[in-house]
Short mmCIF file of C-alpha atoms in Angstrom, two decimals:
data_model
loop_
_atom_site.label_atom_id
_atom_site.label_comp_id
_atom_site.label_asym_id
_atom_site.label_seq_id
_atom_site.Cartn_x
_atom_site.Cartn_y
_atom_site.Cartn_z
CA MET A 1 -0.08 0.24 0.17
CA SER A 2 1.04 3.63 -1.23
CA ASP A 3 2.56 5.61 1.89
CA LEU A 4 0.14 8.83 2.38
CA ARG A 5 3.16 10.48 4.27
CA GLU A 6 5.50 10.44 0.86
CA LEU A 7 2.65 12.16 -1.36
CA TYR A 8 1.38 14.73 1.54
CA LEU A 9 5.17 15.50 2.60
CA GLU A 10 5.28 18.41 4.66
CA MET A 11 6.75 20.63 1.77
CA VAL A 12 3.95 20.11 -0.51
CA THR A 13 1.19 21.03 2.35
CA ASP A 14 2.82 23.85 3.52
CA HIS A 15 3.26 25.53 -0.36
CA ALA A 16 -0.44 24.32 -0.53
CA LYS A 17 -1.44 26.11 2.39
CA ASN A 18 0.90 28.88 1.79
CA PRO A 19 1.85 29.59 -1.73
CA ARG A 20 4.13 31.79 -2.73
CA HIS A 21 3.56 32.05 -6.36
CA ARG A 22 0.10 33.03 -6.77
CA GLY A 23 -1.40 36.03 -8.49
CA LYS A 24 -0.25 36.95 -12.32
CA THR A 25 3.01 38.34 -13.72
CA ASP A 26 3.65 41.45 -14.90
CA PRO A 27 4.55 42.23 -17.69
CA CYS A 28 2.53 39.00 -18.53
CA ASP A 29 4.22 37.92 -22.00
CA CYS A 30 2.07 34.43 -22.07
CA ILE A 31 -0.19 33.40 -20.72
CA GLY A 32 -2.66 29.63 -20.76
CA THR A 33 -5.32 28.32 -19.07
CA GLY A 34 -5.19 24.74 -17.74
CA HIS A 35 -8.62 22.67 -16.70
CA ASN A 36 -8.96 19.59 -15.29
CA PRO A 37 -12.32 17.61 -15.85
CA LEU A 38 -11.85 15.77 -13.63
CA CYS A 39 -12.29 18.16 -10.42
CA GLY A 40 -12.76 20.86 -11.88
CA ASP A 41 -10.02 22.27 -10.92
CA LYS A 42 -8.87 25.10 -13.16
CA ILE A 43 -5.41 27.48 -13.37
CA VAL A 44 -4.02 30.00 -15.26
CA VAL A 45 -0.30 30.21 -15.57
CA THR A 46 1.60 33.41 -16.68
CA ILE A 47 4.99 34.09 -17.78
CA SER A 48 7.28 37.15 -18.20
CA LEU A 49 10.39 36.64 -20.09
CA ASP A 50 13.58 38.23 -21.65
CA GLY A 51 14.18 37.26 -24.39
CA GLU A 52 14.85 33.58 -23.79
CA THR A 53 14.90 33.71 -20.12
CA ILE A 54 11.94 33.58 -17.74
CA ASN A 55 11.72 36.27 -15.30
CA ASP A 56 9.06 35.23 -13.42
CA VAL A 57 6.04 32.31 -13.12
CA LYS A 58 3.12 33.11 -11.35
CA PHE A 59 -0.46 31.44 -10.99
CA ASP A 60 -3.94 31.58 -10.43
CA GLY A 61 -6.90 29.29 -9.75
CA GLU A 62 -7.92 27.22 -7.42
CA GLY A 63 -6.84 23.27 -7.13
CA CYS A 64 -5.89 20.44 -4.85
CA ALA A 65 -3.05 20.73 -2.51
CA ILE A 66 -0.93 18.40 -4.89
CA SER A 67 -2.49 20.94 -7.50
CA THR A 68 -1.52 24.64 -5.54
CA ALA A 69 2.04 22.84 -4.32
CA SER A 70 3.24 21.65 -8.20
CA SER A 71 2.02 25.12 -9.42
CA ASP A 72 3.84 26.58 -6.63
CA LEU A 73 6.87 25.13 -6.81
CA MET A 74 7.22 25.01 -10.60
CA SER A 75 6.92 28.97 -10.34
CA GLU A 76 9.25 29.28 -7.98
CA VAL A 77 12.55 26.31 -9.79
CA LEU A 78 12.06 28.28 -13.59
CA ARG A 79 13.07 31.98 -12.70
CA GLY A 80 15.55 32.28 -14.44
CA LYS A 81 15.75 29.24 -16.54
CA THR A 82 15.17 29.21 -20.75
CA ILE A 83 12.92 28.15 -22.31
CA GLN A 84 14.58 25.40 -23.15
CA ASP A 85 15.04 24.43 -19.54
CA ALA A 86 12.26 24.35 -18.47
CA LYS A 87 10.76 21.56 -21.40
CA ASP A 88 13.14 19.83 -20.35
CA ILE A 89 12.54 20.20 -16.76
CA PHE A 90 8.67 19.37 -17.00
CA HIS A 91 10.04 16.12 -19.29
CA GLY A 92 12.45 15.06 -15.90
CA PHE A 93 9.37 15.40 -13.72
CA HIS A 94 6.48 13.63 -15.91
CA GLU A 95 9.01 11.02 -15.87
CA LEU A 96 9.17 11.51 -12.39
CA VAL A 97 5.23 10.95 -11.72
CA ALA A 98 3.73 9.08 -14.33
CA GLY A 99 7.23 7.25 -15.41
CA ASP A 100 11.00 5.48 -14.61
CA GLY A 101 12.77 8.44 -13.65
CA THR A 102 14.27 9.21 -10.45
CA ALA A 103 14.66 12.32 -8.59
CA GLU A 104 17.97 12.86 -9.65
CA SER A 105 16.56 14.59 -12.80
CA VAL A 106 15.09 17.13 -11.29
CA PRO A 107 15.49 20.55 -9.65
CA LYS A 108 15.43 19.01 -5.85
CA LYS A 109 12.70 21.20 -4.70
CA LEU A 110 10.78 19.07 -7.12
CA ALA A 111 11.33 15.35 -5.55
CA VAL A 112 9.00 16.49 -2.93
CA PHE A 113 6.50 15.28 -5.62
CA SER A 114 8.16 11.64 -5.96
CA GLY A 115 5.31 9.78 -4.46
CA VAL A 116 2.49 10.78 -6.65
CA ARG A 117 3.91 7.80 -9.14
CA GLU A 118 2.23 5.58 -6.16
CA PHE A 119 -1.10 7.38 -7.12
CA PRO A 120 -2.12 6.60 -10.33
CA MET A 121 -4.85 8.85 -10.04
CA ARG A 122 -3.09 12.07 -8.73
CA VAL A 123 -0.92 12.12 -11.61
CA LYS A 124 -3.36 14.99 -13.31
CA CYS A 125 -2.98 16.70 -10.36
CA ALA A 126 0.68 17.22 -10.10
CA THR A 127 1.25 17.84 -13.56
CA LEU A 128 -1.65 20.57 -14.89
CA ALA A 129 0.95 22.87 -13.61
CA TRP A 130 3.46 21.66 -16.56
CA HIS A 131 0.48 21.50 -19.23
CA THR A 132 -0.77 24.87 -18.50
CA LEU A 133 2.43 26.20 -18.99
CA ILE A 134 3.97 24.48 -22.03
CA ALA A 135 0.50 25.89 -23.21
CA ALA A 136 1.28 29.87 -22.47
CA ILE A 137 5.17 29.19 -23.65
CA GLU A 138 3.60 27.97 -27.11
CA GLY A 139 0.78 30.34 -27.59
CA ASN A 140 -1.74 27.42 -27.46
CA LYS A 141 -3.60 29.65 -24.33
CA GLU A 142 -5.67 26.31 -22.66
CA ALA A 143 -5.22 23.01 -21.59
CA SER A 144 -7.10 20.23 -20.65
CA THR A 145 -5.19 17.13 -18.58
CA GLU A 146 -7.92 15.04 -20.56
CA MET B 1 -34.75 -5.08 14.08
CA LEU B 2 -32.86 -5.08 10.53
CA ASN B 3 -29.46 -7.26 10.91
CA THR B 4 -27.23 -4.45 8.16
CA GLU B 5 -24.51 -7.38 9.07
CA ILE B 6 -26.18 -10.45 7.75
CA ILE B 7 -27.08 -8.37 4.57
CA ALA B 8 -23.83 -7.12 3.66
CA ASP B 9 -22.85 -11.08 3.86
CA SER B 10 -23.77 -10.82 0.76
CA PHE B 11 -22.39 -8.82 -1.21
CA PRO B 12 -18.98 -10.57 -1.18
CA ALA B 13 -16.86 -7.30 -2.73
CA LEU B 14 -17.79 -5.83 0.40
CA HIS B 15 -15.44 -8.08 2.37
CA GLN B 16 -12.36 -7.16 1.89
CA THR B 17 -9.17 -4.60 3.11
CA ILE B 18 -7.99 -1.71 1.36
CA GLY B 19 -3.88 -1.26 2.25
CA ASP B 20 -4.43 -2.97 5.65
CA ASN B 21 -8.14 -1.26 6.28
CA ARG B 22 -11.12 -2.90 6.41
CA LEU B 23 -13.33 -1.56 2.91
CA VAL B 24 -15.91 0.96 3.38
CA TYR B 25 -17.88 1.43 0.33
CA LEU B 26 -19.97 4.72 0.96
CA ASP B 27 -19.99 5.60 -3.12
CA SER B 28 -23.50 3.25 -4.46
CA ALA B 29 -25.75 6.41 -6.04
CA ALA B 30 -22.26 5.66 -8.74
CA THR B 31 -23.09 1.65 -8.43
CA THR B 32 -24.05 -0.49 -5.55
CA GLN B 33 -22.38 -3.23 -5.51
CA LYS B 34 -23.83 -6.80 -6.08
CA PRO B 35 -25.14 -9.57 -3.77
CA GLN B 36 -23.96 -12.91 -4.80
CA CYS B 37 -28.04 -13.86 -6.15
CA VAL B 38 -26.91 -11.62 -8.69
CA ILE B 39 -23.69 -12.61 -9.31
CA ASP B 40 -25.03 -16.17 -9.79
CA ALA B 41 -27.83 -15.92 -11.58
CA ILE B 42 -25.70 -14.04 -14.57
CA VAL B 43 -23.23 -17.08 -13.65
CA SER B 44 -25.55 -19.00 -14.16
CA TYR B 45 -27.37 -18.21 -17.28
CA TYR B 46 -24.22 -18.20 -19.13
CA GLU B 47 -23.19 -21.98 -17.51
CA ASN B 48 -26.54 -23.28 -17.70
CA ASP B 49 -29.37 -21.42 -20.37
CA ASN B 50 -26.43 -18.90 -22.52
CA ALA B 51 -28.43 -18.83 -25.89
CA ASN B 52 -29.63 -16.18 -28.18
CA ILE B 53 -33.78 -15.02 -27.37
CA HIS B 54 -37.16 -14.57 -29.22
CA ARG B 55 -36.05 -16.35 -32.73
CA GLY B 56 -34.62 -19.74 -31.63
CA VAL B 57 -36.27 -22.88 -30.79
CA HIS B 58 -34.64 -25.38 -29.49
CA THR B 59 -34.58 -25.64 -25.57
CA LEU B 60 -31.19 -22.87 -24.47
CA SER B 61 -33.70 -20.03 -26.36
CA GLN B 62 -36.60 -21.53 -24.94
CA ARG B 63 -34.88 -20.93 -21.52
CA ALA B 64 -33.18 -17.74 -21.76
CA THR B 65 -36.03 -16.23 -23.63
CA GLN B 66 -38.43 -16.68 -20.55
CA ALA B 67 -35.56 -16.00 -18.33
CA HIS B 68 -35.19 -12.45 -19.75
CA GLU B 69 -39.05 -11.78 -20.03
CA ASN B 70 -39.66 -12.89 -15.97
CA ALA B 71 -37.10 -10.22 -15.61
CA ARG B 72 -39.30 -7.91 -17.51
CA VAL B 73 -41.67 -9.18 -15.29
CA SER B 74 -40.46 -8.62 -12.14
CA ILE B 75 -39.52 -5.03 -12.93
CA SER B 76 -43.64 -4.10 -14.24
CA ARG B 77 -44.36 -5.37 -10.81
CA LEU B 78 -41.54 -3.54 -9.17
CA LEU B 79 -42.12 -0.33 -10.44
CA HIS B 80 -46.66 -1.02 -9.68
CA ALA B 81 -46.46 -0.34 -14.27
CA SER B 82 -49.84 -1.53 -15.73
CA ARG B 83 -47.90 -4.07 -17.60
CA PRO B 84 -45.23 -5.43 -18.98
CA GLU B 85 -44.61 -4.02 -22.17
CA GLU B 86 -44.42 -0.51 -20.87
CA MET B 87 -40.67 -1.68 -19.40
CA VAL B 88 -38.49 -1.00 -22.96
CA PHE B 89 -34.82 -2.68 -22.28
CA VAL B 90 -32.03 -0.15 -22.40
CA ARG B 91 -28.40 0.73 -21.43
CA GLY B 92 -29.39 2.73 -17.90
CA ALA B 93 -30.88 5.46 -17.57
CA THR B 94 -28.69 7.83 -19.39
CA GLU B 95 -30.17 6.13 -22.81
CA ALA B 96 -33.85 6.46 -21.15
CA ILE B 97 -34.14 9.28 -21.93
CA ASN B 98 -32.07 9.62 -25.13
CA LEU B 99 -34.56 7.31 -26.30
CA VAL B 100 -37.26 9.92 -25.06
CA ALA B 101 -35.32 12.93 -26.31
CA GLN B 102 -34.87 11.44 -29.46
CA ALA B 103 -38.26 8.76 -30.24
CA PHE B 104 -40.69 10.89 -28.98
CA ALA B 105 -39.61 14.99 -27.98
CA ARG B 106 -37.47 14.99 -31.46
CA PRO B 107 -40.64 14.36 -34.32
CA ARG B 108 -42.67 16.96 -32.24
CA PHE B 109 -41.13 19.65 -30.80
CA GLY B 110 -40.32 22.75 -32.41
CA GLU B 111 -39.22 26.62 -32.26
CA GLY B 112 -41.62 27.66 -29.70
CA ASP B 113 -41.71 24.76 -27.09
CA VAL B 114 -40.23 25.03 -23.90
CA ILE B 115 -38.39 21.57 -22.02
CA LEU B 116 -38.74 22.75 -18.91
CA ILE B 117 -36.38 20.49 -16.27
CA THR B 118 -34.28 21.39 -12.78
CA GLU B 119 -31.29 23.02 -12.13
CA MET B 120 -30.09 18.95 -9.89
CA GLU B 121 -30.20 17.31 -12.89
CA HIS B 122 -27.30 15.04 -13.70
CA HIS B 123 -25.84 15.78 -17.14
CA SER B 124 -27.85 13.14 -18.45
CA ASN B 125 -31.24 14.42 -17.99
CA ILE B 126 -29.23 17.71 -19.15
CA VAL B 127 -27.29 17.21 -22.31
CA PRO B 128 -30.33 15.42 -24.37
CA TRP B 129 -32.38 18.38 -24.42
CA GLN B 130 -29.56 21.00 -25.14
CA LEU B 131 -29.15 17.62 -28.01
CA ILE B 132 -33.21 18.28 -29.07
CA CYS B 133 -33.63 22.26 -28.96
CA GLU B 134 -30.86 21.74 -31.20
CA GLN B 135 -32.95 19.60 -33.23
CA THR B 136 -35.65 21.29 -33.36
CA GLY B 137 -35.23 24.79 -32.82
CA ALA B 138 -37.15 24.18 -28.50
CA SER B 139 -35.87 25.80 -25.57
CA LEU B 140 -35.15 24.83 -22.56
CA GLU B 141 -35.82 26.79 -19.02
CA VAL B 142 -33.90 25.33 -15.75
CA VAL B 143 -35.98 25.70 -12.54
CA PRO B 144 -33.77 27.03 -10.01
CA VAL B 145 -32.85 25.11 -6.25
CA CYS B 146 -32.95 26.65 -3.26
CA ASP B 147 -30.65 26.43 -0.22
CA ASP B 148 -31.64 24.35 1.13
CA GLY B 149 -30.94 21.78 -1.94
CA SER B 150 -34.91 21.74 -2.64
CA ILE B 151 -36.80 22.76 -5.81
CA ASP B 152 -38.14 26.06 -5.66
CA MET B 153 -42.25 25.39 -6.49
CA ASP B 154 -43.02 28.61 -6.40
CA ALA B 155 -40.79 29.51 -9.72
CA TYR B 156 -41.69 25.96 -10.91
CA LYS B 157 -45.26 26.63 -11.25
CA SER B 158 -43.91 30.56 -12.68
CA LEU B 159 -42.01 28.65 -15.20
CA LEU B 160 -45.01 26.34 -16.41
CA ILE B 161 -46.89 28.06 -18.75
CA PRO B 162 -48.78 26.61 -21.60
CA ASN B 163 -45.46 26.67 -24.26
CA VAL B 164 -43.96 23.69 -22.00
CA VAL B 165 -44.14 21.31 -24.03
CA LEU B 166 -42.15 18.77 -21.37
CA VAL B 167 -40.76 18.20 -17.67
CA SER B 168 -38.02 16.48 -16.79
CA MET B 169 -36.97 15.91 -13.33
CA ALA B 170 -34.52 14.02 -11.69
CA HIS B 171 -36.46 11.87 -8.84
CA VAL B 172 -33.73 11.57 -6.98
CA SER B 173 -30.76 14.36 -7.08
CA ASN B 174 -27.11 12.02 -7.59
CA ALA B 175 -25.51 15.31 -6.56
CA ILE B 176 -27.29 15.73 -2.61
CA GLY B 177 -29.90 13.37 -1.74
CA THR B 178 -32.68 15.62 -2.59
CA ILE B 179 -36.01 13.32 -2.64
CA ASN B 180 -38.20 16.30 -4.74
CA PRO B 181 -42.50 15.66 -5.20
CA VAL B 182 -42.42 14.33 -8.45
CA LYS B 183 -46.04 13.48 -7.96
CA GLU B 184 -46.31 16.67 -7.45
CA MET B 185 -44.95 18.24 -10.05
CA CYS B 186 -45.92 15.74 -12.57
CA LYS B 187 -50.05 16.73 -11.78
CA LEU B 188 -48.36 20.21 -11.93
CA ALA B 189 -47.23 20.22 -15.19
CA LYS B 190 -50.25 17.29 -16.13
CA GLU B 191 -52.36 21.18 -16.01
CA VAL B 192 -50.83 22.01 -18.70
CA GLY B 193 -50.55 19.65 -21.32
CA ALA B 194 -47.06 18.59 -20.72
CA THR B 195 -45.43 15.28 -21.06
CA THR B 196 -43.67 14.22 -17.41
CA VAL B 197 -40.75 12.83 -17.82
CA VAL B 198 -39.00 11.36 -14.36
CA ASP B 199 -35.21 10.27 -13.83
CA GLY B 200 -35.53 8.05 -11.00
CA ALA B 201 -32.38 6.69 -11.41
CA GLN B 202 -31.38 7.22 -7.59
CA ALA B 203 -34.49 6.47 -6.03
CA VAL B 204 -35.74 3.06 -7.04
CA GLY B 205 -32.82 1.13 -5.11
CA HIS B 206 -33.87 2.81 -2.39
CA LEU B 207 -37.53 4.12 -1.77
CA GLN B 208 -41.06 2.43 -3.12
CA VAL B 209 -41.33 3.80 -5.96
CA ASP B 210 -45.82 3.66 -7.51
CA ILE B 211 -45.71 4.92 -11.10
CA GLN B 212 -49.26 4.60 -11.72
CA ASP B 213 -49.74 6.96 -8.71
CA ILE B 214 -46.56 9.25 -9.84
CA GLY B 215 -48.12 9.57 -13.05
CA CYS B 216 -45.47 10.23 -15.11
CA ASP B 217 -45.64 9.34 -18.52
CA PHE B 218 -42.05 8.20 -18.24
CA TYR B 219 -39.46 6.94 -16.06
CA ALA B 220 -35.92 6.03 -16.86
CA ILE B 221 -34.14 3.59 -14.57
CA SER B 222 -30.52 2.25 -14.28
CA GLY B 223 -29.87 -1.73 -12.76
CA HIS B 224 -26.67 -0.84 -11.43
CA LYS B 225 -27.40 1.50 -9.30
CA MET B 226 -29.84 -1.10 -7.87
CA PHE B 227 -27.83 -4.13 -6.87
CA GLY B 228 -27.97 -5.18 -10.16
CA PRO B 229 -25.03 -5.36 -13.14
CA THR B 230 -23.96 -2.20 -15.47
CA GLY B 231 -25.25 -1.74 -19.42
CA ILE B 232 -28.94 -2.62 -18.42
CA GLY B 233 -31.98 -0.49 -17.67
CA CYS B 234 -34.95 -0.03 -18.80
CA LEU B 235 -37.48 3.11 -19.55
CA TYR B 236 -40.87 2.58 -18.63
CA GLY B 237 -43.34 4.51 -20.90
CA LYS B 238 -47.11 4.73 -20.95
CA TYR B 239 -48.65 1.95 -23.04
CA GLU B 240 -50.06 4.62 -25.91
CA LEU B 241 -46.93 7.28 -26.04
CA LEU B 242 -44.40 3.70 -27.00
CA GLN B 243 -47.43 3.05 -29.34
CA GLU B 244 -47.84 6.34 -31.45
CA MET B 245 -44.21 5.83 -30.81
CA GLU B 246 -41.47 5.40 -33.35
CA PRO B 247 -38.07 3.53 -32.73
CA TRP B 248 -34.95 5.06 -33.09
CA GLN B 249 -32.80 2.24 -34.19
CA GLY B 250 -33.28 -0.32 -36.91
CA GLY B 251 -31.91 -4.11 -36.18
CA GLY B 252 -32.73 -7.07 -35.56
CA ASP B 253 -36.20 -8.07 -32.99
CA MET B 254 -37.42 -4.27 -33.32
CA ILE B 255 -39.02 -5.50 -36.66
CA LEU B 256 -42.03 -8.04 -38.16
CA SER B 257 -41.50 -8.14 -41.51
CA VAL B 258 -38.53 -6.83 -43.57
CA SER B 259 -38.46 -6.20 -47.39
CA PHE B 260 -36.27 -3.86 -49.20
CA GLU B 261 -40.11 -2.36 -50.21
CA GLU B 262 -40.94 -2.21 -46.84
CA THR B 263 -40.37 -2.91 -43.81
CA THR B 264 -42.67 -3.05 -40.47
CA TRP B 265 -42.46 -3.09 -37.17
CA ASN B 266 -42.75 -4.79 -34.10
CA ASP B 267 -44.55 -4.36 -31.21
CA VAL B 268 -44.58 -2.67 -27.94
CA PRO B 269 -41.39 -3.12 -26.13
CA PHE B 270 -39.75 -4.94 -28.88
CA LYS B 271 -39.86 -2.02 -31.42
CA PHE B 272 -37.54 -0.64 -28.98
CA GLU B 273 -34.59 -2.90 -28.51
CA ALA B 274 -32.93 -3.19 -31.87
CA GLY B 275 -30.02 -5.92 -32.22
CA THR B 276 -29.37 -8.92 -29.51
CA PRO B 277 -29.47 -7.10 -26.22
CA ASN B 278 -27.74 -7.62 -22.41
CA ILE B 279 -29.11 -10.80 -21.84
CA ALA B 280 -27.51 -11.79 -19.29
CA GLY B 281 -27.97 -8.17 -17.40
CA ALA B 282 -31.53 -8.09 -17.92
CA ILE B 283 -31.51 -12.37 -15.43
CA GLY B 284 -29.13 -10.07 -13.15
CA PHE B 285 -31.09 -6.81 -12.87
CA GLY B 286 -34.24 -9.59 -12.54
CA ALA B 287 -32.45 -10.88 -9.37
CA ALA B 288 -31.83 -7.41 -7.68
CA VAL B 289 -35.23 -6.41 -7.56
CA SER B 290 -35.90 -10.20 -6.10
CA TRP B 291 -32.97 -9.67 -3.43
CA ILE B 292 -35.25 -5.39 -3.01
CA GLN B 293 -37.83 -7.26 -2.72
CA GLU B 294 -36.91 -9.89 0.05
CA ILE B 295 -35.54 -7.44 2.25
CA GLY B 296 -38.67 -4.77 1.33
CA TYR B 297 -38.82 -1.27 0.67
CA ASP B 298 -39.72 0.00 4.19
CA GLU B 299 -36.94 -1.91 6.03
CA ILE B 300 -34.52 -0.52 3.40
CA PHE B 301 -35.79 2.89 3.52
CA LYS B 302 -35.92 3.30 7.05
CA HIS B 303 -32.44 2.04 7.24
CA GLU B 304 -30.97 4.72 5.27
CA GLN B 305 -32.90 7.48 6.41
CA GLU B 306 -31.57 6.20 10.32
CA LEU B 307 -27.64 5.96 9.08
CA LEU B 308 -28.54 9.34 6.83
CA ALA B 309 -28.57 11.25 11.19
CA TYR B 310 -26.19 9.25 12.57
CA GLY B 311 -23.75 10.39 8.61
CA ARG B 312 -24.83 14.12 9.60
CA GLU B 313 -24.69 14.09 12.93
CA VAL B 314 -21.19 12.51 13.14
CA LEU B 315 -19.75 15.02 10.34
CA LEU B 316 -21.08 18.03 11.59
CA ALA B 317 -19.33 17.20 14.75
CA ILE B 318 -16.19 18.04 13.12
CA ASP B 319 -14.84 21.96 12.82
CA GLY B 320 -14.39 22.95 9.37
CA VAL B 321 -17.39 20.30 7.73
CA GLU B 322 -20.48 22.10 5.84
CA LEU B 323 -23.04 19.95 4.36
CA ILE B 324 -24.50 21.10 1.05
CA GLY B 325 -28.14 20.72 0.37
CA ALA B 326 -29.11 18.26 3.42
CA SER B 327 -32.68 19.05 2.00
CA LYS B 328 -35.76 17.31 5.37
CA GLN B 329 -36.88 14.84 2.48
CA ASN B 330 -33.45 13.15 1.23
CA ALA B 331 -32.20 10.18 0.64
CA GLY B 332 -29.17 8.88 2.07
CA VAL B 333 -26.68 11.08 0.16
CA ILE B 334 -24.28 13.06 2.41
CA ALA B 335 -23.00 15.84 0.50
CA PHE B 336 -20.18 18.54 1.62
CA THR B 337 -17.23 20.55 1.68
CA LEU B 338 -14.03 20.80 4.08
CA LYS B 339 -13.49 24.26 5.77
CA GLY B 340 -9.94 24.55 3.19
CA VAL B 341 -9.52 20.50 2.03
CA HIS B 342 -10.52 20.15 -1.37
CA PRO B 343 -12.21 17.20 -2.39
CA HIS B 344 -10.18 15.47 -4.14
CA ASP B 345 -7.23 15.41 -1.18
CA VAL B 346 -9.92 14.44 0.53
CA GLY B 347 -10.54 11.24 -2.10
CA THR B 348 -7.51 10.72 -1.63
CA ILE B 349 -6.67 10.34 2.50
CA LEU B 350 -9.90 8.77 2.85
CA ASP B 351 -9.17 5.39 0.72
CA HIS B 352 -6.20 5.43 2.17
CA ALA B 353 -8.64 5.05 5.64
CA GLY B 354 -10.33 2.46 3.59
CA VAL B 355 -13.43 4.34 2.27
CA ALA B 356 -14.51 5.29 -1.19
CA ILE B 357 -16.99 8.57 -1.36
CA ARG B 358 -16.95 10.22 -4.51
CA THR B 359 -15.56 13.47 -4.64
CA GLY B 360 -15.68 16.64 -7.96
CA ASN B 361 -18.68 17.64 -9.67
CA HIS B 362 -20.72 14.41 -9.61
CA CYS B 363 -21.83 15.18 -13.66
CA ALA B 364 -23.67 18.28 -11.98
CA GLU B 365 -21.88 21.25 -13.14
CA PRO B 366 -24.92 23.44 -13.01
CA LEU B 367 -26.03 22.36 -9.43
CA MET B 368 -22.01 22.41 -8.37
CA LYS B 369 -22.05 26.26 -9.76
CA ARG B 370 -25.74 26.72 -8.40
CA PHE B 371 -23.75 26.71 -4.86
CA GLY B 372 -20.71 28.58 -6.06
CA LEU B 373 -18.86 25.44 -5.66
CA ALA B 374 -16.46 23.39 -8.29
CA ALA B 375 -16.58 20.36 -6.03
CA THR B 376 -17.78 18.42 -3.05
CA CYS B 377 -17.44 15.30 -1.24
CA ARG B 378 -20.24 12.92 -1.15
CA ALA B 379 -20.55 10.19 1.04
CA SER B 380 -23.64 7.45 -0.42
CA LEU B 381 -25.98 5.28 1.78
CA CYS B 382 -26.70 2.14 1.48
CA ILE B 383 -28.74 -0.75 3.35
CA TYR B 384 -25.82 -2.98 3.63
CA ASN B 385 -23.89 0.25 5.20
CA THR B 386 -23.82 0.28 9.48
CA ARG B 387 -22.69 3.45 12.11
CA LYS B 388 -19.66 1.95 12.66
CA ASP B 389 -18.72 3.10 8.56
CA LEU B 390 -19.64 6.58 9.49
CA ASP B 391 -17.18 6.27 12.45
CA TYR B 392 -14.79 5.44 9.87
CA LEU B 393 -15.56 8.30 7.45
CA GLY B 394 -15.58 10.48 10.69
CA VAL B 395 -12.11 9.72 11.41
CA GLY B 396 -10.57 9.67 7.61
CA ILE B 397 -11.90 13.17 7.74
CA GLN B 398 -10.52 14.34 11.21
CA GLU B 399 -7.13 12.83 8.99
CA ALA B 400 -7.58 14.72 6.45
CA MET B 401 -7.68 17.73 8.31
CA ARG B 402 -5.48 17.39 10.13
CA ILE B 403 -2.53 16.49 7.33
CA LEU B 404 -4.85 19.78 5.60
CA GLY B 405 -7.26 21.88 7.70
#
């Protein structure tokens, strides 16, 4: 049986209860909306860019603890990274929560989501922010976990 | 006094552990568990009587046909239909409502006609009517729901204008459990000449339904929400209405004779049952009906009402719990939210404690919006649940509050 404590690590619940990056970036160079029809969650991700470099990422909307913590920690780790870095990190993150990836392949702060893999029903909660980020970067505006 | 533990013994799926915890199944509004007699009936059909029905002259076909039609008779008696031919086998309540929409409403309705539904409907009693509005030019109106989860009857009366051609309403809300005054609503609808459809998916497993007393024209049910298998349900339709209606699907079994020049339809209800039906499903459904009759609706309803009262008490004793809806006339459905905790997280934490509930919008997005929520938690009760189950629910919710509240 999967361990609940591995899913709701203190860092996850802390970022879920007190997110640091909620809001909208100024300026807002990219915007994307994400929707998880399973739980009705909707989030908006905004990005400010300096050329290819991400100056700031913010998110808004309501979601579960996993989705909120993932949005907040994504915003945190992407500051100062390039767009290509962001895509690479998402790839590693996706492998971590839904594939065969290991905690070494993602920035240290994202390793707290290692436990999600044991809860297949919650993978979409963890990846919603990332799908929305990619949609924002690629100008698709809307992302869905379906 | 009902011995629920003996009843629970008849349900093999209830006897398992999830991790280290005994399974506590509080998601019967999604689908009920199946008693051994239903499982046995399906197995026995496949082991002994498997054959196609209505056509074969051989012994197995006769046995299968007999068992299939016996199920129709049992279901018609359970619902007090005036004759078995009024029960059309379908895949479930969703297909039943779609059948009424496509075979009854579509050829009859047009611009200026109004279809009236309520704000608490399941998507399956919203979307088929939206399709009809697109296809015929009719318009859809919605009866609002009060804060306690009951239908606003004053608004209903004022929306019942002569242009209303059809009213479709849930007997029991799947999301919050309100028992609607369908008899009174049908009577009022009849006064303006409207056809009445009742979605009984959440009613028939829990309370006595007398279709003739309700006075509706159509009534939709699903087998799997009343101890039967999935993929089988019934549409009740008044005999004269079913006779007037054209078929909605063509194929075998629904015809009397076929030539390239002319095809004539079979009698009601076979006219609406194209193709080889879900024979095992119907037989399992019939066994479920017998099981319900053995226990009796009086016992079922009384037990679930007691549990409902106890469950509300357990939940309200926890800081941060808010009940949603909770009307006085309520079936065994408890919809609730936890302050600061998303329902999805509650669902995962409860599952970890072995407690199965449903979280999300419950296929009733407009109702969620009416209460200003994206999602709720829903614990739904059944004859096999006990007070102990609700104690486990309470413990699980306290754990969710401790982790995330």
